[in-house]
mmCIF file of N, CA and C in Angstrom:
data_model
loop_
_atom_site.group_PDB
_atom_site.id
_atom_site.type_symbol
_atom_site.label_atom_id
_atom_site.label_comp_id
_atom_site.label_asym_id
_atom_site.label_seq_id
_atom_site.Cartn_x
_atom_site.Cartn_y
_atom_site.Cartn_z
ATOM 1 N N UNK A 94 -2.474 12.404 1.699
ATOM 2 C CA UNK A 94 -4.214 11.656 0.938
ATOM 3 C C UNK A 94 -4.880 12.674 1.991
ATOM 4 N N UNK A 95 -6.249 12.620 0.680
ATOM 5 C CA UNK A 95 -6.839 13.038 0.576
ATOM 6 C C UNK A 95 -7.912 12.718 2.260
ATOM 7 N N UNK A 96 -8.023 12.847 3.250
ATOM 8 C CA UNK A 96 -9.197 12.109 3.947
ATOM 9 C C UNK A 96 -10.649 12.006 3.516
ATOM 10 N N UNK A 97 -10.882 13.013 2.730
ATOM 11 C CA UNK A 97 -12.311 12.341 2.423
ATOM 12 C C UNK A 97 -11.540 11.246 1.240
ATOM 13 N N UNK A 98 -11.139 10.868 0.702
ATOM 14 C CA UNK A 98 -10.751 9.282 0.708
ATOM 15 C C UNK A 98 -10.984 7.869 1.214
ATOM 16 N N UNK A 99 -10.647 8.581 2.345
ATOM 17 C CA UNK A 99 -10.151 7.235 3.300
ATOM 18 C C UNK A 99 -12.061 6.659 3.928
ATOM 19 N N UNK A 100 -12.118 5.147 3.891
ATOM 20 C CA UNK A 100 -12.842 4.809 4.538
ATOM 21 C C UNK A 100 -12.728 3.994 5.352
ATOM 22 N N UNK A 101 -13.759 3.843 6.812
ATOM 23 C CA UNK A 101 -12.893 3.229 7.599
ATOM 24 C C UNK A 101 -14.544 2.189 8.249
ATOM 25 N N UNK A 102 -14.031 1.074 8.262
ATOM 26 C CA UNK A 102 -15.094 -0.445 8.998
ATOM 27 C C UNK A 102 -14.698 -1.079 9.239
ATOM 28 N N UNK A 103 -15.245 -2.141 10.441
ATOM 29 C CA UNK A 103 -14.816 -2.147 10.929
ATOM 30 C C UNK A 103 -14.452 -4.029 10.298
ATOM 31 N N UNK A 104 -13.599 -5.081 10.738
ATOM 32 C CA UNK A 104 -13.593 -6.108 10.249
ATOM 33 C C UNK A 104 -15.015 -7.245 9.903
ATOM 34 N N UNK A 105 -15.485 -6.643 10.556
ATOM 35 C CA UNK A 105 -17.494 -7.512 11.132
ATOM 36 C C UNK A 105 -18.058 -6.835 9.957
ATOM 37 N N UNK A 106 -17.741 -5.378 10.305
ATOM 38 C CA UNK A 106 -18.367 -4.220 8.542
ATOM 39 C C UNK A 106 -18.325 -4.890 7.230
ATOM 40 N N UNK A 107 -16.955 -5.162 7.460
ATOM 41 C CA UNK A 107 -16.772 -5.760 5.817
ATOM 42 C C UNK A 107 -16.699 -6.443 5.374
ATOM 43 N N UNK A 108 -16.272 -7.659 6.876
ATOM 44 C CA UNK A 108 -17.944 -9.011 6.423
ATOM 45 C C UNK A 108 -18.835 -9.198 5.615
ATOM 46 N N UNK A 109 -19.367 -7.935 6.629
ATOM 47 C CA UNK A 109 -21.041 -8.382 6.235
ATOM 48 C C UNK A 109 -21.269 -7.482 4.739
ATOM 49 N N UNK A 110 -20.418 -7.055 4.742
ATOM 50 C CA UNK A 110 -20.767 -5.461 3.257
ATOM 51 C C UNK A 110 -19.262 -5.507 2.001
ATOM 52 N N UNK A 111 -18.747 -7.084 2.188
ATOM 53 C CA UNK A 111 -17.879 -7.068 1.496
ATOM 54 C C UNK A 111 -18.036 -6.714 0.314
ATOM 55 N N UNK A 112 -18.747 -7.191 -0.781
ATOM 56 C CA UNK A 112 -18.998 -6.812 -1.890
ATOM 57 C C UNK A 112 -18.909 -5.126 -2.276
ATOM 58 N N UNK A 113 -19.757 -4.998 -1.539
ATOM 59 C CA UNK A 113 -19.912 -3.521 -1.857
ATOM 60 C C UNK A 113 -18.685 -2.504 -0.963
ATOM 61 N N UNK A 114 -17.637 -3.014 -0.460
ATOM 62 C CA UNK A 114 -16.856 -2.798 -0.059
ATOM 63 C C UNK A 114 -15.842 -2.552 -1.589
ATOM 64 N N UNK A 115 -15.569 -4.408 -1.915
ATOM 65 C CA UNK A 115 -14.488 -4.077 -1.987
ATOM 66 C C UNK A 115 -15.136 -3.250 -3.654
ATOM 67 N N UNK A 116 -16.114 -2.117 -3.629
ATOM 68 C CA UNK A 116 -16.690 -2.107 -5.144
ATOM 69 C C UNK A 116 -15.791 -0.315 -4.818
ATOM 70 N N UNK A 117 -16.092 -0.379 -3.565
ATOM 71 C CA UNK A 117 -15.770 1.443 -2.588
ATOM 72 C C UNK A 117 -14.226 1.227 -2.471
ATOM 73 N N UNK A 118 -13.683 -0.181 -2.863
ATOM 74 C CA UNK A 118 -11.867 0.487 -2.929
ATOM 75 C C UNK A 118 -11.558 0.870 -4.227
ATOM 76 N N UNK A 119 -12.638 0.504 -4.974
ATOM 77 C CA UNK A 119 -11.915 1.219 -6.770
ATOM 78 C C UNK A 119 -11.701 2.149 -6.702
ATOM 79 N N UNK A 120 -12.307 3.493 -5.864
ATOM 80 C CA UNK A 120 -12.577 5.281 -6.222
ATOM 81 C C UNK A 120 -12.270 5.062 -4.700
ATOM 82 N N UNK A 121 -11.410 4.723 -3.091
ATOM 83 C CA UNK A 121 -11.318 5.084 -2.488
ATOM 84 C C UNK A 121 -10.892 3.917 -1.412
ATOM 85 N N UNK A 122 -9.609 4.551 -0.774
ATOM 86 C CA UNK A 122 -8.962 3.814 0.404
ATOM 87 C C UNK A 122 -9.594 3.430 1.186
ATOM 88 N N UNK A 123 -9.599 1.960 1.808
ATOM 89 C CA UNK A 123 -10.673 0.815 2.299
ATOM 90 C C UNK A 123 -9.557 0.945 3.934
ATOM 91 N N UNK A 124 -9.524 1.516 4.661
ATOM 92 C CA UNK A 124 -9.054 1.011 5.805
ATOM 93 C C UNK A 124 -10.127 -0.135 7.114
ATOM 94 N N UNK A 125 -9.763 -0.627 7.070
ATOM 95 C CA UNK A 125 -10.212 -1.465 7.675
ATOM 96 C C UNK A 125 -9.878 -2.109 9.607
ATOM 97 N N UNK A 126 -10.372 -1.577 10.595
ATOM 98 C CA UNK A 126 -9.960 -1.038 12.053
ATOM 99 C C UNK A 126 -10.588 -2.782 12.324
ATOM 100 N N UNK A 127 -9.572 -3.266 13.396
ATOM 101 C CA UNK A 127 -9.238 -4.240 14.319
ATOM 102 C C UNK A 127 -9.468 -3.483 15.283
ATOM 103 N N UNK A 128 -10.335 -4.068 16.060
ATOM 104 C CA UNK A 128 -10.749 -3.329 18.069
ATOM 105 C C UNK A 128 -10.500 -1.807 17.965
ATOM 106 N N UNK A 129 -11.073 -1.426 17.106
ATOM 107 C CA UNK A 129 -10.793 -0.188 16.572
ATOM 108 C C UNK A 129 -9.190 0.656 16.392
ATOM 109 N N UNK A 130 -8.905 -0.186 16.058
ATOM 110 C CA UNK A 130 -7.467 0.304 15.415
ATOM 111 C C UNK A 130 -7.170 -0.108 14.342
ATOM 112 N N UNK A 131 -6.525 1.689 13.173
ATOM 113 C CA UNK A 131 -6.439 0.342 11.794
ATOM 114 C C UNK A 131 -5.870 -0.580 11.538
ATOM 115 N N UNK A 132 -5.895 -1.511 10.445
ATOM 116 C CA UNK A 132 -5.037 -2.809 10.544
ATOM 117 C C UNK A 132 -4.672 -3.399 9.162
ATOM 118 N N UNK A 133 -5.912 -3.275 8.407
ATOM 119 C CA UNK A 133 -5.874 -3.144 6.546
ATOM 120 C C UNK A 133 -6.164 -2.223 5.629
ATOM 121 N N UNK A 134 -5.854 -2.724 4.885
ATOM 122 C CA UNK A 134 -6.056 -1.471 3.758
ATOM 123 C C UNK A 134 -6.280 -2.266 2.785
ATOM 124 N N UNK A 135 -7.973 -1.954 1.658
ATOM 125 C CA UNK A 135 -8.030 -2.636 0.715
ATOM 126 C C UNK A 135 -8.158 -1.504 -0.360
ATOM 127 N N UNK A 136 -7.782 -2.154 -1.131
ATOM 128 C CA UNK A 136 -7.185 -1.205 -2.712
ATOM 129 C C UNK A 136 -7.428 -1.879 -3.874
ATOM 130 N N UNK A 137 -8.458 -0.961 -4.556
ATOM 131 C CA UNK A 137 -8.538 -1.773 -6.105
ATOM 132 C C UNK A 137 -6.731 -2.071 -6.964
ATOM 133 N N UNK A 138 -7.561 -3.382 -7.128
ATOM 134 C CA UNK A 138 -6.278 -3.424 -8.119
ATOM 135 C C UNK A 138 -5.483 -2.300 -8.718
ATOM 136 N N UNK A 139 -5.976 -2.102 -9.503
ATOM 137 C CA UNK A 139 -5.464 -0.926 -10.157
ATOM 138 C C UNK A 139 -4.373 -0.116 -9.300
ATOM 139 N N UNK A 140 -5.066 0.578 -8.293
ATOM 140 C CA UNK A 140 -3.846 1.160 -7.541
ATOM 141 C C UNK A 140 -3.649 0.668 -7.388
ATOM 142 N N UNK A 141 -3.044 -0.628 -6.503
ATOM 143 C CA UNK A 141 -2.580 -1.394 -5.810
ATOM 144 C C UNK A 141 -0.863 -1.408 -7.628
ATOM 145 N N UNK A 142 -1.135 -2.032 -8.642
ATOM 146 C CA UNK A 142 -0.134 -1.874 -9.653
ATOM 147 C C UNK A 142 0.345 -0.584 -9.825
ATOM 148 N N UNK A 143 -0.272 0.548 -9.574
ATOM 149 C CA UNK A 143 -0.186 2.024 -9.823
ATOM 150 C C UNK A 143 1.048 2.198 -8.514
ATOM 151 N N UNK A 144 0.025 2.241 -7.904
ATOM 152 C CA UNK A 144 1.608 1.586 -6.882
ATOM 153 C C UNK A 144 2.812 1.097 -6.372
ATOM 154 N N UNK A 145 2.512 -0.123 -6.434
ATOM 155 C CA UNK A 145 4.082 -0.947 -7.195
ATOM 156 C C UNK A 145 4.893 -0.405 -8.199
ATOM 157 N N UNK A 146 4.269 -0.019 -9.396
ATOM 158 C CA UNK A 146 5.109 0.886 -10.147
ATOM 159 C C UNK A 146 5.462 2.269 -9.644
ATOM 160 N N UNK A 147 5.543 3.021 -8.991
ATOM 161 C CA UNK A 147 5.499 4.403 -8.477
ATOM 162 C C UNK A 147 6.218 3.584 -7.525
ATOM 163 N N UNK A 148 6.326 2.711 -6.220
ATOM 164 C CA UNK A 148 7.656 1.957 -5.730
ATOM 165 C C UNK A 148 8.821 1.813 -6.273
ATOM 166 N N UNK A 149 8.628 1.077 -7.567
ATOM 167 C CA UNK A 149 10.109 0.407 -8.374
ATOM 168 C C UNK A 149 10.453 1.398 -8.889
ATOM 169 N N UNK A 150 9.365 2.573 -9.718
ATOM 170 C CA UNK A 150 10.581 4.378 -10.714
ATOM 171 C C UNK A 150 11.184 4.529 -8.866
ATOM 172 N N UNK A 151 10.431 4.848 -8.232
ATOM 173 C CA UNK A 151 11.725 5.709 -7.392
ATOM 174 C C UNK A 151 12.375 4.676 -6.195
ATOM 175 N N UNK A 152 12.318 3.336 -6.503
ATOM 176 C CA UNK A 152 13.756 2.677 -5.943
ATOM 177 C C UNK A 152 14.378 3.068 -6.540
ATOM 178 N N UNK A 153 14.161 2.883 -7.886
ATOM 179 C CA UNK A 153 15.478 2.999 -9.171
ATOM 180 C C UNK A 153 15.809 4.222 -9.295
ATOM 181 N N UNK A 154 15.243 5.492 -9.018
ATOM 182 C CA UNK A 154 15.846 6.255 -8.403
ATOM 183 C C UNK A 154 16.431 7.181 -7.939
ATOM 184 N N UNK A 155 16.210 5.998 -6.762
ATOM 185 C CA UNK A 155 16.879 6.610 -5.359
ATOM 186 C C UNK A 155 18.367 5.640 -5.496
ATOM 187 N N UNK A 156 18.671 4.380 -6.387
ATOM 188 C CA UNK A 156 19.490 3.706 -5.756
ATOM 189 C C UNK A 156 20.237 4.102 -7.196
ATOM 190 N N UNK A 157 20.081 5.174 -7.969
ATOM 191 C CA UNK A 157 20.837 5.748 -8.737
ATOM 192 C C UNK A 157 21.671 7.240 -7.985
ATOM 193 N N UNK A 158 21.156 7.191 -6.749
ATOM 194 C CA UNK A 158 21.372 8.827 -6.271
ATOM 195 C C UNK A 158 22.631 8.188 -5.276
ATOM 196 N N UNK A 159 22.375 7.259 -4.574
ATOM 197 C CA UNK A 159 23.607 6.629 -2.878
ATOM 198 C C UNK A 159 24.394 6.830 -3.984
ATOM 199 N N UNK A 160 25.391 5.416 -4.503
ATOM 200 C CA UNK A 160 26.552 5.627 -4.605
ATOM 201 C C UNK A 160 27.382 5.233 -3.463
ATOM 202 N N UNK A 161 27.156 5.062 -2.436
ATOM 203 C CA UNK A 161 28.281 4.154 -1.359
ATOM 204 C C UNK A 161 26.900 2.613 -0.937
ATOM 205 N N UNK A 162 27.933 1.996 -1.551
ATOM 206 C CA UNK A 162 27.254 0.555 -2.288
ATOM 207 C C UNK A 162 26.633 0.133 -0.537
ATOM 208 N N UNK A 163 27.480 0.579 0.957
ATOM 209 C CA UNK A 163 27.134 -0.138 1.943
ATOM 210 C C UNK A 163 25.371 0.767 2.230
ATOM 211 N N UNK A 164 24.915 1.797 1.524
ATOM 212 C CA UNK A 164 24.390 2.273 1.402
ATOM 213 C C UNK A 164 22.655 0.866 1.256
ATOM 214 N N UNK A 165 23.870 0.529 -0.418
ATOM 215 C CA UNK A 165 22.577 0.094 -1.985
ATOM 216 C C UNK A 165 22.488 -1.069 -0.446
ATOM 217 N N UNK A 166 22.952 -1.794 0.209
ATOM 218 C CA UNK A 166 22.311 -2.900 0.975
ATOM 219 C C UNK A 166 21.002 -2.314 1.613
ATOM 220 N N UNK A 167 21.239 -1.634 2.198
ATOM 221 C CA UNK A 167 20.214 -1.329 3.842
ATOM 222 C C UNK A 167 18.775 -0.682 2.858
ATOM 223 N N UNK A 168 19.376 -0.278 1.616
ATOM 224 C CA UNK A 168 18.473 0.396 1.266
ATOM 225 C C UNK A 168 17.555 -1.214 -0.002
ATOM 226 N N UNK A 169 18.696 -2.163 -0.140
ATOM 227 C CA UNK A 169 18.214 -3.307 -0.928
ATOM 228 C C UNK A 169 17.545 -3.983 -0.263
ATOM 229 N N UNK A 170 17.567 -3.657 1.286
ATOM 230 C CA UNK A 170 16.806 -4.847 2.330
ATOM 231 C C UNK A 170 14.988 -4.470 2.396
ATOM 232 N N UNK A 171 15.320 -2.961 2.608
ATOM 233 C CA UNK A 171 13.858 -2.291 2.941
ATOM 234 C C UNK A 171 12.975 -2.775 1.683
ATOM 235 N N UNK A 172 13.715 -2.207 -0.073
ATOM 236 C CA UNK A 172 12.334 -2.891 -0.630
ATOM 237 C C UNK A 172 12.312 -4.419 -0.894
ATOM 238 N N UNK A 173 12.963 -5.040 -0.091
ATOM 239 C CA UNK A 173 12.850 -6.978 -0.396
ATOM 240 C C UNK A 173 11.351 -7.118 0.596
ATOM 241 N N UNK A 174 11.921 -6.185 1.327
ATOM 242 C CA UNK A 174 10.931 -6.780 2.479
ATOM 243 C C UNK A 174 9.497 -6.000 1.711
ATOM 244 N N UNK A 175 9.439 -4.597 0.705
ATOM 245 C CA UNK A 175 7.891 -4.619 0.449
ATOM 246 C C UNK A 175 7.624 -5.351 -0.960
ATOM 247 N N UNK A 176 8.925 -6.047 -1.408
ATOM 248 C CA UNK A 176 8.945 -7.019 -2.592
ATOM 249 C C UNK A 176 7.855 -8.546 -1.683
ATOM 250 N N UNK A 177 8.207 -8.695 -1.072
ATOM 251 C CA UNK A 177 7.280 -9.508 -0.073
ATOM 252 C C UNK A 177 6.254 -9.820 -0.133
ATOM 253 N N UNK A 178 6.217 -8.172 0.516
ATOM 254 C CA UNK A 178 4.117 -8.156 0.127
ATOM 255 C C UNK A 178 3.195 -8.520 -0.465
ATOM 256 N N UNK A 179 4.224 -7.798 -1.680
ATOM 257 C CA UNK A 179 2.897 -8.166 -3.291
ATOM 258 C C UNK A 179 2.640 -9.556 -2.969
#
């Protein structure tokens, strides 16, 4: 990840500049901090779709390589957690 494509805002600042921050999220990864610590990531919907598509492809490729059923269940649980974030 390119550090130049990260933009940090506090929750209060992001709230006060919400329209600007959402527009900026189309070109950069916006990190929203709470009490000085990164808590949330705001990204444009197109980036989100690409990310989810990438995760699906990687999951499929990974599952084809596993071969051992017990490992499949471990991986399946991890990907279920990711899908619940959608």
